[in-house]
Short mmCIF file of C-alpha atoms and ligand atoms in Angstrom, two decimals:
data_model
loop_
_atom_site.label_atom_id
_atom_site.label_comp_id
_atom_site.label_asym_id
_atom_site.label_seq_id
_atom_site.Cartn_x
_atom_site.Cartn_y
_atom_site.Cartn_z
CA MET A 1 201.95 137.98 156.55
CA THR A 2 198.69 139.97 156.60
CA ARG A 3 196.38 139.12 159.45
CA ILE A 4 192.76 139.89 158.71
CA VAL A 5 189.77 139.99 161.02
CA VAL A 6 186.35 140.21 159.37
CA LEU A 7 183.37 141.09 161.55
CA THR A 8 180.01 140.32 160.00
CA GLY A 9 176.47 141.30 160.94
CA ALA A 10 172.95 140.72 159.73
CA GLY A 11 173.53 142.75 156.53
CA ILE A 12 175.67 139.99 155.02
CA SER A 13 172.75 137.55 155.18
CA ALA A 14 170.04 140.02 154.14
CA GLU A 15 170.23 139.13 150.45
CA SER A 16 169.91 135.46 151.39
CA GLY A 17 166.50 136.30 152.84
CA VAL A 18 167.41 136.41 156.54
CA PRO A 19 165.90 139.57 158.07
CA THR A 20 168.18 142.12 159.73
CA PHE A 21 167.38 143.47 163.19
CA ARG A 22 167.11 147.22 162.77
CA GLY A 23 165.39 149.20 160.02
CA ALA A 24 162.00 149.06 158.33
CA GLU A 25 161.74 145.30 157.76
CA GLY A 26 163.96 144.41 160.73
CA LEU A 27 163.15 141.79 163.35
CA TRP A 28 163.20 144.41 166.09
CA GLU A 29 160.43 146.31 164.31
CA GLY A 30 158.05 143.37 164.67
CA HIS A 31 159.18 142.20 168.11
CA ARG A 32 160.20 143.99 171.26
CA ILE A 33 163.74 143.00 172.21
CA GLU A 34 162.71 142.70 175.83
CA ASP A 35 159.97 140.17 174.91
CA VAL A 36 162.14 137.70 173.04
CA ALA A 37 165.84 138.38 173.50
CA THR A 38 166.52 138.67 177.21
CA PRO A 39 166.93 136.08 179.99
CA GLU A 40 164.03 137.83 181.78
CA ALA A 41 161.72 137.24 178.80
CA PHE A 42 162.64 133.55 178.77
CA GLU A 43 161.93 133.24 182.45
CA ALA A 44 158.59 135.06 182.20
CA ASP A 45 157.32 133.42 178.99
CA PRO A 46 159.54 130.60 177.71
CA ASP A 47 156.98 129.42 175.13
CA THR A 48 156.92 132.74 173.27
CA VAL A 49 160.71 132.93 173.25
CA GLN A 50 161.14 129.30 172.12
CA ARG A 51 158.58 129.77 169.35
CA PHE A 52 160.34 132.93 168.12
CA TYR A 53 163.65 131.04 167.77
CA ASP A 54 161.98 127.85 166.49
CA ALA A 55 160.54 129.91 163.63
CA ARG A 56 163.92 131.44 162.86
CA ARG A 57 165.63 128.03 163.02
CA ARG A 58 163.06 126.58 160.59
CA ALA A 59 163.49 129.53 158.27
CA LEU A 60 167.18 128.64 157.89
CA ARG A 61 166.13 125.59 155.88
CA THR A 62 164.76 127.83 153.15
CA VAL A 63 167.78 130.09 152.67
CA GLY A 64 171.34 129.64 151.44
CA PRO A 65 174.63 131.52 151.41
CA ASN A 66 175.09 134.37 148.94
CA ALA A 67 178.08 135.71 147.01
CA ALA A 68 179.35 137.61 150.06
CA HIS A 69 179.55 134.49 152.26
CA ARG A 70 181.19 132.60 149.41
CA ALA A 71 183.74 135.37 148.85
CA LEU A 72 184.84 135.17 152.50
CA ALA A 73 185.32 131.41 152.13
CA ARG A 74 187.54 132.14 149.09
CA LEU A 75 189.50 134.60 151.20
CA GLU A 76 190.08 131.88 153.77
CA SER A 77 191.31 129.48 151.09
CA ALA A 78 194.10 131.95 150.31
CA TYR A 79 194.85 133.42 153.75
CA GLY A 80 194.25 130.30 155.86
CA SER A 81 195.02 130.87 159.52
CA GLU A 82 195.78 134.57 158.88
CA LEU A 83 192.02 135.15 158.53
CA LEU A 84 189.45 135.01 161.29
CA VAL A 85 185.76 135.65 160.61
CA VAL A 86 183.82 136.80 163.67
CA THR A 87 180.09 136.81 163.10
CA GLN A 88 177.32 138.29 165.18
CA ASN A 89 174.89 136.21 163.12
CA VAL A 90 173.19 133.15 164.51
CA ASP A 91 172.52 131.70 161.05
CA ASP A 92 174.89 129.12 159.57
CA LEU A 93 175.44 130.69 156.17
CA HIS A 94 179.18 131.28 156.62
CA GLU A 95 179.86 127.62 157.34
CA ARG A 96 177.55 126.49 154.55
CA ALA A 97 179.64 128.67 152.20
CA GLY A 98 182.81 126.96 153.44
CA SER A 99 184.23 129.20 156.19
CA ILE A 100 186.02 127.23 158.91
CA ARG A 101 187.95 129.78 160.96
CA LEU A 102 184.75 131.30 162.28
CA ILE A 103 183.51 132.46 165.67
CA HIS A 104 179.79 132.84 166.36
CA MET A 105 180.05 135.43 169.12
CA HIS A 106 176.27 135.66 169.58
CA GLY A 107 175.72 131.89 169.43
CA GLU A 108 174.05 129.67 166.85
CA LEU A 109 170.44 128.90 165.99
CA ARG A 110 171.41 125.34 165.08
CA ARG A 111 172.60 124.64 168.61
CA ALA A 112 170.72 124.29 171.89
CA ARG A 113 172.08 124.93 175.36
CA CYS A 114 171.06 122.96 178.42
CA THR A 115 170.33 125.22 181.36
CA ALA A 116 170.73 122.22 183.68
CA CYS A 117 174.03 120.64 182.61
CA GLY A 118 175.56 123.24 180.25
CA ALA A 119 175.73 120.92 177.20
CA ARG A 120 175.56 122.69 173.81
CA PRO A 121 174.28 120.02 171.41
CA ARG A 122 173.64 120.56 167.68
CA TRP A 123 169.95 121.19 167.31
CA ASP A 124 167.77 121.38 164.20
CA ASP A 125 164.32 120.72 165.63
CA ASP A 126 161.90 122.83 167.62
CA LEU A 127 162.48 123.48 171.31
CA ALA A 128 159.01 124.74 172.27
CA ASP A 129 157.80 121.19 172.98
CA ARG A 130 160.56 120.87 175.63
CA PRO A 131 162.57 117.89 174.36
CA PRO A 132 165.02 116.28 176.82
CA CYS A 133 168.68 117.28 176.80
CA PRO A 134 170.59 114.53 174.97
CA VAL A 135 173.20 114.55 177.76
CA CYS A 136 171.32 114.84 181.09
CA ARG A 137 167.78 114.01 179.82
CA ARG A 138 166.24 116.99 181.60
CA PRO A 139 163.78 119.15 179.59
CA ALA A 140 165.97 122.21 180.09
CA LEU A 141 167.09 123.24 176.62
CA ARG A 142 167.10 126.84 175.42
CA PRO A 143 168.37 128.34 172.15
CA ASP A 144 172.15 128.74 172.22
CA VAL A 145 171.91 132.40 171.30
CA VAL A 146 173.30 135.26 173.34
CA TRP A 147 170.56 137.49 174.70
CA PHE A 148 170.85 141.09 175.83
CA GLY A 149 172.53 141.17 179.21
CA GLU A 150 174.45 137.92 178.53
CA MET A 151 178.13 137.52 177.75
CA PRO A 152 179.03 136.87 174.08
CA TYR A 153 181.19 133.81 173.30
CA GLU A 154 184.98 133.70 172.92
CA LEU A 155 185.66 137.36 173.72
CA ALA A 156 189.28 136.76 174.75
CA ARG A 157 190.11 134.96 171.50
CA ILE A 158 188.36 137.64 169.44
CA GLU A 159 190.12 140.52 171.18
CA GLU A 160 193.48 138.87 170.78
CA ALA A 161 192.90 138.57 167.02
CA VAL A 162 191.54 142.13 166.71
CA VAL A 163 194.53 143.63 168.51
CA ALA A 164 196.97 141.64 166.35
CA CYS A 165 195.35 142.15 162.94
CA ASP A 166 196.68 144.26 160.07
CA VAL A 167 193.34 144.66 158.32
CA PHE A 168 189.95 144.83 160.03
CA CYS A 169 186.82 144.68 157.89
CA ALA A 170 183.26 145.15 159.21
CA ILE A 171 180.51 143.90 156.90
CA GLY A 172 176.78 144.53 157.18
CA THR A 173 176.63 145.58 160.79
CA SER A 174 175.04 148.74 162.18
CA GLY A 175 177.55 149.03 165.01
CA ALA A 176 174.75 149.32 167.56
CA VAL A 177 175.69 146.44 169.86
CA TYR A 178 178.83 146.17 172.00
CA PRO A 179 181.37 144.69 172.36
CA ALA A 180 181.34 144.00 168.58
CA ALA A 181 180.74 147.68 167.83
CA GLY A 182 184.01 148.55 169.56
CA TYR A 183 186.28 146.20 167.62
CA ALA A 184 187.01 148.57 164.72
CA ALA A 185 188.24 151.25 167.13
CA LEU A 186 190.33 148.68 168.99
CA ALA A 187 191.89 147.39 165.77
CA SER A 188 192.59 150.95 164.67
CA ALA A 189 194.21 151.83 167.99
CA PHE A 190 196.59 148.93 167.47
CA GLY A 191 197.50 150.07 163.95
CA ALA A 192 195.17 148.08 161.69
CA HIS A 193 193.73 149.44 158.45
CA THR A 194 189.97 149.48 158.94
CA VAL A 195 187.37 148.96 156.22
CA GLU A 196 183.60 149.08 156.38
CA LEU A 197 181.35 147.46 153.76
CA ASN A 198 177.71 148.34 154.41
CA LEU A 199 174.56 149.25 152.57
CA GLU A 200 174.66 152.73 154.08
CA PRO A 201 177.20 154.70 156.11
CA THR A 202 177.11 154.00 159.85
CA ASP A 203 178.15 156.51 162.47
CA ALA A 204 181.13 154.74 163.96
CA VAL A 205 182.71 156.44 166.98
CA VAL A 206 186.12 156.16 165.36
CA PRO A 207 185.74 156.56 161.57
CA PHE A 208 186.86 153.66 159.38
CA ASP A 209 189.88 154.31 157.14
CA GLU A 210 187.69 153.21 154.22
CA ALA A 211 183.91 153.08 154.15
CA ARG A 212 182.29 151.61 151.06
CA THR A 213 178.55 151.52 150.58
CA GLY A 214 176.66 148.96 148.52
CA LEU A 215 175.13 145.51 148.60
CA ALA A 216 177.21 142.93 150.42
CA SER A 217 176.83 140.53 147.48
CA GLU A 218 178.75 143.02 145.33
CA ALA A 219 180.99 144.91 147.76
CA VAL A 220 182.37 141.84 149.54
CA PRO A 221 183.48 139.89 146.43
CA ALA A 222 185.09 143.10 145.11
CA TRP A 223 187.01 143.68 148.37
CA VAL A 224 188.01 140.00 148.54
CA ASP A 225 189.32 140.15 144.98
CA GLU A 226 191.50 143.11 146.01
CA MET A 227 192.83 141.23 149.02
CA LEU A 228 193.54 138.18 146.87
CA ALA A 229 195.36 140.30 144.27
CA ARG A 230 197.42 141.82 147.07
CA ARG A 231 198.26 138.34 148.33
CA ALA A 232 199.43 137.29 144.86
CA THR A 233 201.88 140.19 144.41
P1 OAD B 301 171.49 145.38 162.26
O1 OAD B 301 170.14 144.97 161.78
O2 OAD B 301 171.59 146.29 163.43
O3 OAD B 301 172.31 146.06 161.08
C1 OAD B 301 172.40 145.50 159.81
C2 OAD B 301 173.25 146.42 158.92
O4 OAD B 301 173.39 145.79 157.65
C3 OAD B 301 172.65 147.80 158.70
O5 OAD B 301 173.66 148.80 158.88
C4 OAD B 301 172.17 147.75 157.25
O6 OAD B 301 172.29 149.01 156.59
C5 OAD B 301 173.15 146.75 156.64
N1 OAD B 301 172.62 146.02 155.47
C6 OAD B 301 171.35 145.65 155.23
N2 OAD B 301 171.27 144.98 154.06
C7 OAD B 301 172.51 144.93 153.56
C8 OAD B 301 173.10 144.38 152.36
N3 OAD B 301 172.38 143.74 151.46
N4 OAD B 301 174.42 144.54 152.17
C9 OAD B 301 175.19 145.20 153.08
N5 OAD B 301 174.71 145.73 154.22
C10 OAD B 301 173.38 145.60 154.46
O7 OAD B 301 172.30 144.00 162.51
P2 OAD B 301 173.64 143.77 163.33
O8 OAD B 301 174.56 144.92 163.24
O9 OAD B 301 174.13 142.43 162.93
O10 OAD B 301 172.37 140.67 168.72
O11 OAD B 301 173.07 143.68 164.80
C11 OAD B 301 173.95 143.40 165.84
C12 OAD B 301 173.27 142.59 166.91
O12 OAD B 301 172.06 143.23 167.31
C13 OAD B 301 172.79 141.23 166.46
O13 OAD B 301 173.79 140.25 166.48
C14 OAD B 301 171.73 140.91 167.46
C15 OAD B 301 171.02 142.23 167.41
O14 OAD B 301 170.22 142.56 168.49
C16 OAD B 301 171.80 139.90 169.63
O15 OAD B 301 170.72 139.36 169.43
C17 OAD B 301 172.59 139.77 170.89
#
């Protein structure tokens, strides 16, 4: 049995046409985090925040999974419940590629959250026009994404898997945002082999056992093929 935890970030979806956060073309270059990704911003100017996420939700209709997402779905076909994919991404490209054992720790663009009753309905339309919550009918829906200062989803389940895994692989994440940025060190402390697949080296606090640079669409299928070959022997 080889338990694998894969942590993905914006870099895995970059080649699908979803912008990353940091770097020259990144979302955080064109927007100030504090204007669109904090509970305070939503309170001060809900329309701007809703429009920002409405635009990103709409943009999902024009993109699709790439070879890296598909490779992880292949990995799941072979490893089944021994694999858990934890994504920081709010896009739905992993599930469209076929991943099932998947945690969206920073929430999902295609879900809304009702600030009145707590419902988290599937949502594909705009929120800026303040539609009623399908459960309580109040016009209190916000994007179901985790903003700075809020608690990510399913932390206990993620940490349990990270501590128990044999192989930990981080893909396309800069390691700038905690708690996700701390998972490689945690896995390593509990004896896992750690691998990083990223366009460029990142400065992780605890170095990865293996750090490979390159495009996710090439590096991920190659790593998955190795893991599948290992499974077969
Ligand atoms: P970042 O934008 O911080 O980092 C993306 C990483 O992907 C960088 O290290 C890039 O070098 C790498 N990258 C870019 N293109 C790539 C490609 N084609 N193949 C492989 N790697 C590539 O995104 P995240 O690390 O995901 O949180 O950011 C973490 C969190 O910060 C996000 O979930 C979001 C953001 O603020 C919240 O909104 C709470």
